CSV table of C-alpha atoms in Angstrom, one decimal:
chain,number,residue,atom,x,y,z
B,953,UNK,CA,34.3,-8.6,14.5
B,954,UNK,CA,33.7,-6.0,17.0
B,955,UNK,CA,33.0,-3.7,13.7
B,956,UNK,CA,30.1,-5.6,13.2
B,957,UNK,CA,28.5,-6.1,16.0
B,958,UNK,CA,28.6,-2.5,16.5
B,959,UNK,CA,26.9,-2.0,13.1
B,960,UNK,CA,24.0,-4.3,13.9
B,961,UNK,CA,23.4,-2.4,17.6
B,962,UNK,CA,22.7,0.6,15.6
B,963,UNK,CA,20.2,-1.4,12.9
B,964,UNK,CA,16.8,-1.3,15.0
B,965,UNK,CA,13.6,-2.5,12.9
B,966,UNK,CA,10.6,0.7,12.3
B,967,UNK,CA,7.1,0.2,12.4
B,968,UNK,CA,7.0,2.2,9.2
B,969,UNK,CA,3.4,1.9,7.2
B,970,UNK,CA,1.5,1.7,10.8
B,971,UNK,CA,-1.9,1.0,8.6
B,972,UNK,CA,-0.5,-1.5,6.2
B,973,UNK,CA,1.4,-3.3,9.0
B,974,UNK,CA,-0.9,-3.6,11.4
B,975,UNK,CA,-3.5,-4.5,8.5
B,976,UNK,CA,-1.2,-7.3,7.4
B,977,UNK,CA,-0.4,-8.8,10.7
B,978,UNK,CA,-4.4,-8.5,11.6
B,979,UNK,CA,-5.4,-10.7,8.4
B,980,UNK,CA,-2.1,-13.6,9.5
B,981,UNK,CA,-3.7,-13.5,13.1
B,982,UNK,CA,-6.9,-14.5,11.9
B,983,UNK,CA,-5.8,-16.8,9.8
B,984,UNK,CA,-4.2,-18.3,12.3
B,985,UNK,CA,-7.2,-18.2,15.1
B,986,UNK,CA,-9.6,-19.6,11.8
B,987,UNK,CA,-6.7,-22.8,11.4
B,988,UNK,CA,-7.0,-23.4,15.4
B,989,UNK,CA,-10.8,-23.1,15.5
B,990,UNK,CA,-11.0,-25.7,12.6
B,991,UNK,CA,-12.2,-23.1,10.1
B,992,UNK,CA,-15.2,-21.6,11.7
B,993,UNK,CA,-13.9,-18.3,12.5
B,994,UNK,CA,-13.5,-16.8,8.8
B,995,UNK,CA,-17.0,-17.9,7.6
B,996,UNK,CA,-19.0,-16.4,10.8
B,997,UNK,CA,-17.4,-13.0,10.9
B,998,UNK,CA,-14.9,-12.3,8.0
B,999,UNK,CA,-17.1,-13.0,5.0
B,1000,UNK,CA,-19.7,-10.8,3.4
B,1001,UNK,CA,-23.3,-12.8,2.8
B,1002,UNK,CA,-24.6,-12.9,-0.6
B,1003,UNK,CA,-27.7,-11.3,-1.9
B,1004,UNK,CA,-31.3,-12.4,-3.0
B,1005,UNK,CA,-30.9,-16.6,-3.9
B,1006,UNK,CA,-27.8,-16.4,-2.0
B,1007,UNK,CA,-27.6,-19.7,0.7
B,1008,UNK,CA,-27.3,-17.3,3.1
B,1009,UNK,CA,-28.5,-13.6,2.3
B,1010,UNK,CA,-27.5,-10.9,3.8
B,1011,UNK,CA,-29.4,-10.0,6.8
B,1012,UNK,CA,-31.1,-6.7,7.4
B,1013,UNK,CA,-31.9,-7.5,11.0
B,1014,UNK,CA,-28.7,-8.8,11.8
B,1015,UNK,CA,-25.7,-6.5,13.0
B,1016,UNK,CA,-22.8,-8.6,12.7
B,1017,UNK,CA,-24.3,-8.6,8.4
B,1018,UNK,CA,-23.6,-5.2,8.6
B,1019,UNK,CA,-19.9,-5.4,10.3
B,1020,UNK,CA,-19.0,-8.2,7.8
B,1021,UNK,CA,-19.9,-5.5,5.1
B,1022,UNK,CA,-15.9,-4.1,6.0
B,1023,UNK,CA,-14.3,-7.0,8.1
B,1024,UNK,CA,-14.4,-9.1,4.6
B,1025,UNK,CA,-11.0,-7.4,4.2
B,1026,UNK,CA,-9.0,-9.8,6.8
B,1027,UNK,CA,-10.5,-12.9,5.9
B,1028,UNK,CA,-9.1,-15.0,3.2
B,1029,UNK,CA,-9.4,-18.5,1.5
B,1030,UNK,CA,-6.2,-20.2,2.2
B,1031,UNK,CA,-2.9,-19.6,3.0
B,1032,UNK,CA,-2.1,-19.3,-0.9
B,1033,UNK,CA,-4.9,-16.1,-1.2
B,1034,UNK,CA,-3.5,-14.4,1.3
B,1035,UNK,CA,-0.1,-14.1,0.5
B,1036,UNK,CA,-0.9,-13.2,-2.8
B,1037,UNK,CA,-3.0,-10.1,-1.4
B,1038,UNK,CA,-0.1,-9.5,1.0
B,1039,UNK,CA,2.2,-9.2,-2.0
B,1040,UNK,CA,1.0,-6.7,-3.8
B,1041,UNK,CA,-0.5,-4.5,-0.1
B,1042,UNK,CA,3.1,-4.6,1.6
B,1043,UNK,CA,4.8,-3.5,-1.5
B,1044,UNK,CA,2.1,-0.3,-2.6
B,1045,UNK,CA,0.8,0.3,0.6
B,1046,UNK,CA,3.9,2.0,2.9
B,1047,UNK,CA,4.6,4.1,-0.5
B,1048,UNK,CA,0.8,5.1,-0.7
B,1049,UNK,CA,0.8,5.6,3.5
B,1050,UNK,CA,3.8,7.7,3.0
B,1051,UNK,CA,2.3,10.0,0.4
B,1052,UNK,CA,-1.1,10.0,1.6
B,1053,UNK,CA,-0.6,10.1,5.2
B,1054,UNK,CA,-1.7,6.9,7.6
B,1055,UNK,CA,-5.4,8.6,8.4
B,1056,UNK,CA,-6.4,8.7,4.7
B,1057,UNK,CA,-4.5,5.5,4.3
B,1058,UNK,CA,-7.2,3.9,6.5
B,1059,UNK,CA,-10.1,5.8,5.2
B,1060,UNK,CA,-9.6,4.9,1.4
B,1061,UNK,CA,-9.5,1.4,2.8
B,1062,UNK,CA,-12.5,1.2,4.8
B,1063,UNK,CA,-14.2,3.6,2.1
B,1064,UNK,CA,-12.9,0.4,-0.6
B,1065,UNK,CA,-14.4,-2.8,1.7
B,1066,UNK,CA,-17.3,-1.5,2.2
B,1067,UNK,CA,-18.5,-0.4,-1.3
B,1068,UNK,CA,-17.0,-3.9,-2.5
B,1069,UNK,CA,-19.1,-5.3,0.3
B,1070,UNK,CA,-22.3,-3.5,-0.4
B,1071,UNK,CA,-22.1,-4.4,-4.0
B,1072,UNK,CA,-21.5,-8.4,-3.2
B,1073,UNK,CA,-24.5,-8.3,-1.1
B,1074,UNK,CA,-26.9,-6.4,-3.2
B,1075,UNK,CA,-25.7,-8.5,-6.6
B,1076,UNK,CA,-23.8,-11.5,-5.7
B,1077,UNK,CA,-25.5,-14.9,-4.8
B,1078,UNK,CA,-22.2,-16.1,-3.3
B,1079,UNK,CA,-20.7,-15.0,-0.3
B,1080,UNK,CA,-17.4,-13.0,-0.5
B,1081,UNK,CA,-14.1,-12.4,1.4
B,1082,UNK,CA,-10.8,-11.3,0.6
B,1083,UNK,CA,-8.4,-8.0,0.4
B,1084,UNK,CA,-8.2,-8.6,-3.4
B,1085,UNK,CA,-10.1,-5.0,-3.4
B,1086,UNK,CA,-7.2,-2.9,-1.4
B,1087,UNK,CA,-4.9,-4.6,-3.5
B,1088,UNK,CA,-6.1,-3.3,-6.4
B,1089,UNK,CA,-6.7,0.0,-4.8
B,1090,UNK,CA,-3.6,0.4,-4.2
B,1091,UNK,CA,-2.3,-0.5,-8.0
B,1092,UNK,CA,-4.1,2.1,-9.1
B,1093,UNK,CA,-3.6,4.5,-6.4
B,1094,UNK,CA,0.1,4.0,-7.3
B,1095,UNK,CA,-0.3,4.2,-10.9
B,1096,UNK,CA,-2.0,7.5,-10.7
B,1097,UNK,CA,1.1,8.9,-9.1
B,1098,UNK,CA,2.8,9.1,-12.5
B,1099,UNK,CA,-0.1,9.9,-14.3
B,1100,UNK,CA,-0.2,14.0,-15.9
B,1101,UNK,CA,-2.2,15.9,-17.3
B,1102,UNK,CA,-1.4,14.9,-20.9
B,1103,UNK,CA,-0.3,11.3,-20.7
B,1104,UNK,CA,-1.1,8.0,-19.4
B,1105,UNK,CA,1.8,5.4,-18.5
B,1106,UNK,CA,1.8,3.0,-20.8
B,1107,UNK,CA,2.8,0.6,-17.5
B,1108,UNK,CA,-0.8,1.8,-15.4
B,1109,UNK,CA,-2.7,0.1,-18.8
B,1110,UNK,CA,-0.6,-3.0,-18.3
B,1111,UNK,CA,-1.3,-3.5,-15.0
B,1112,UNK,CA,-4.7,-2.7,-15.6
B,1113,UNK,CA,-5.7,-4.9,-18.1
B,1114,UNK,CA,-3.2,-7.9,-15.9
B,1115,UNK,CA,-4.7,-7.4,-12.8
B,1116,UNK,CA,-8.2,-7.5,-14.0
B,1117,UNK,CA,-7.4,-9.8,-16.2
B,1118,UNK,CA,-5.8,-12.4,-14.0
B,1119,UNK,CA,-9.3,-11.7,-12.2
B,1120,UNK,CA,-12.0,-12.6,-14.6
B,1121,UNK,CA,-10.2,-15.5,-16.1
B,1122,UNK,CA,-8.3,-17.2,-13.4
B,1123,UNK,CA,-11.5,-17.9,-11.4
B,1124,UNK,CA,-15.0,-19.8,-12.1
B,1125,UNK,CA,-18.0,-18.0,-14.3
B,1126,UNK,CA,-20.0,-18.0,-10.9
B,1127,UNK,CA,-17.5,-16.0,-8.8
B,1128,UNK,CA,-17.3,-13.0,-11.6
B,1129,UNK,CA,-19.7,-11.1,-10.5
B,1130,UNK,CA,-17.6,-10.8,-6.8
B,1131,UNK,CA,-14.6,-9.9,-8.7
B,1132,UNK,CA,-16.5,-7.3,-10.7
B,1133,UNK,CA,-17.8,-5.9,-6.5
B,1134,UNK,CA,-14.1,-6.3,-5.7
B,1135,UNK,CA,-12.7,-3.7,-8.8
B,1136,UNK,CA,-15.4,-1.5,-8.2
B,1137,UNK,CA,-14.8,-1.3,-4.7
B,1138,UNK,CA,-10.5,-0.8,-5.7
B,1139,UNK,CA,-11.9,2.2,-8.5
B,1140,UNK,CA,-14.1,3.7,-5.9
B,1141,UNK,CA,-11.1,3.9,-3.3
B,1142,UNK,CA,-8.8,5.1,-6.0
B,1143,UNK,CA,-11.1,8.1,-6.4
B,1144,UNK,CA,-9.3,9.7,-3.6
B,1145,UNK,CA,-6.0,10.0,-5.4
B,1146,UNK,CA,-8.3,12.8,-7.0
B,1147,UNK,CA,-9.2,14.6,-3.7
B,1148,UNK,CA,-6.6,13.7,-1.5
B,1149,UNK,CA,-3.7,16.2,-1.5
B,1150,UNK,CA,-0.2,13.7,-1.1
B,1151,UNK,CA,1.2,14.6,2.5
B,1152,UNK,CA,4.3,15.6,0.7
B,1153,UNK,CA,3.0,18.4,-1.5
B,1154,UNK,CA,0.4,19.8,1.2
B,1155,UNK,CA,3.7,20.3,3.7
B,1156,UNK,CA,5.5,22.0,1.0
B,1157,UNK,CA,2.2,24.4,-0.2
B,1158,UNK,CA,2.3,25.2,4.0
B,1159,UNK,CA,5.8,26.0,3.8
B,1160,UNK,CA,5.8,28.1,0.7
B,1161,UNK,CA,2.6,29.9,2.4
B,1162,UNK,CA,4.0,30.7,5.6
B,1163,UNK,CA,7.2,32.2,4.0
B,1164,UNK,CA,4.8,34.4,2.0
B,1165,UNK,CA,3.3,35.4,5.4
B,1166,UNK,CA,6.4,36.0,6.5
B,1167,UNK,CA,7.3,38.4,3.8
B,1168,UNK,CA,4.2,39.9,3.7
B,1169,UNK,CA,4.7,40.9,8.2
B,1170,UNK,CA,8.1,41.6,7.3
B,1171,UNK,CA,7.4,44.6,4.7
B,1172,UNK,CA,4.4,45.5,7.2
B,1173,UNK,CA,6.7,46.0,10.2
B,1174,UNK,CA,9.5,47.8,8.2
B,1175,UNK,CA,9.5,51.3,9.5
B,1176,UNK,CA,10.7,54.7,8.1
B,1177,UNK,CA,12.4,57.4,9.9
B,1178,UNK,CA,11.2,60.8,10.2
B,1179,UNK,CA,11.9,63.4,7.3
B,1180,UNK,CA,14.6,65.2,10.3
B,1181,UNK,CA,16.5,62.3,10.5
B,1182,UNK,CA,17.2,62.4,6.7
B,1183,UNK,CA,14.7,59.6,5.6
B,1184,UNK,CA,16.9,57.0,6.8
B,1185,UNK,CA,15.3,53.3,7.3
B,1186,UNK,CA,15.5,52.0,11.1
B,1187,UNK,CA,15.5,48.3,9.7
B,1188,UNK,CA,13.0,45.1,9.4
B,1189,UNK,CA,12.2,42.8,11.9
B,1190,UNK,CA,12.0,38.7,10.8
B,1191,UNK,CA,9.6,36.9,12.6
């Protein structure tokens, strides 16, 4: 007994994926506050306007329009929408965070909501909100992983085609065009997998470049003796 105790002292809990985390716990919290203020909270800042036709356009001359462009992200429908984001986000995101890094973690992120955003309110004529975006962000970013110069994954094109598929046909005619915002909005945060360097391979191109350096100083420093003394080498210093 004492064993065991002594085994769960030493368990303690990580914040891991800081971005994910906190990201998740944000979009619970306000789901939470919307449920206490009897809905009203969602629908006045967490949900992008639609565009021209739309009941209620977006708003050039309105700031909070313009914050609702990214803060879409944390709002959700029900209880049911949200965990289903959460499932896919807290599963890809702390292996994306800790390939990526947290900083470009947060930037593909706010890079995805508010493309997704500007497309809803520019094309859409029904308001949007939702992390259904990131989500599929961070399928592809994950997919793309495994993906080489020569082949594609014959899983990626599965998940593809499910993913968008589950999509298109799982929700009315009317609301396609705000799925369509919310895969262009993944693709175009999925670009970075292109022009982000993983954290894991730019620490070992430092590594591999400072022992080059290191070389390199070392044969520098190296010193001959003079011709009296036979020639002999005094030695090389390692920095």
């Amino acid at each position: 007994m004492g064993k065991k105790s002594s085994f769960f002292k030493k368990i303690r809990i990580s914040y891991n994926a800081p971005v994910t985390l906190t990201f998740a716990l944000t979009a619970v919290l306000i789901m939470v506050l919307n449920a206490l203020l009897k809905g009203t909270l969602i629908p006045a800042f967490f949900t992008v306007p639609g565009g021209a036709g739309s009941s209620a356009p977006f708003n050039i001359h309105v700031p909070l329009d313009y914050l609702r462009l990214v803060l879409h992200i944390f709002g959700h429908a029900d209880w049911n929408h949200l965990v289903s984001n959460l499932s896919f986000i807290l599963l890809l995101g702390p292996v994306i965070e800790e390939r990526y890094g947290s900083p470009v973690l947060a930037l593909m992120m706010l890079v995805t909501s508010l493309v997704t955003g500007v497309l809803n309110a520019c094309f859409s004529t029904l308001p949007m909100l939702g992390s259904s975006d990131i989500a599929f962000m961070m399928i592809l970013l994950t997919s793309f992983t495994s993906i080489s110069k020569n082949e594609i994954p014959l899983s990626f094109i599965l998940i593809l085609i499910l993913y968008v598929g589950r999509e298109l046909f799982a929700r009315p005619s009317d609301q396609n065009i705000a799925t369509l915002a919310h895969i262009a909005g993944g693709l175009c945060g999925s670009m970075f997998a292109f022009l982000a360097m993983p954290k894991a391979a730019s620490r070992k191109n430092g590594t591999a470049q400072k022992k080059q350096d290191d070389r390199e100083r070392s044969r520098t420093i190296k010193k001959p003796a003079s011709e009296e003394d036979n020639s002999t080498v005094v030695g090389s210093i390692e920095l």
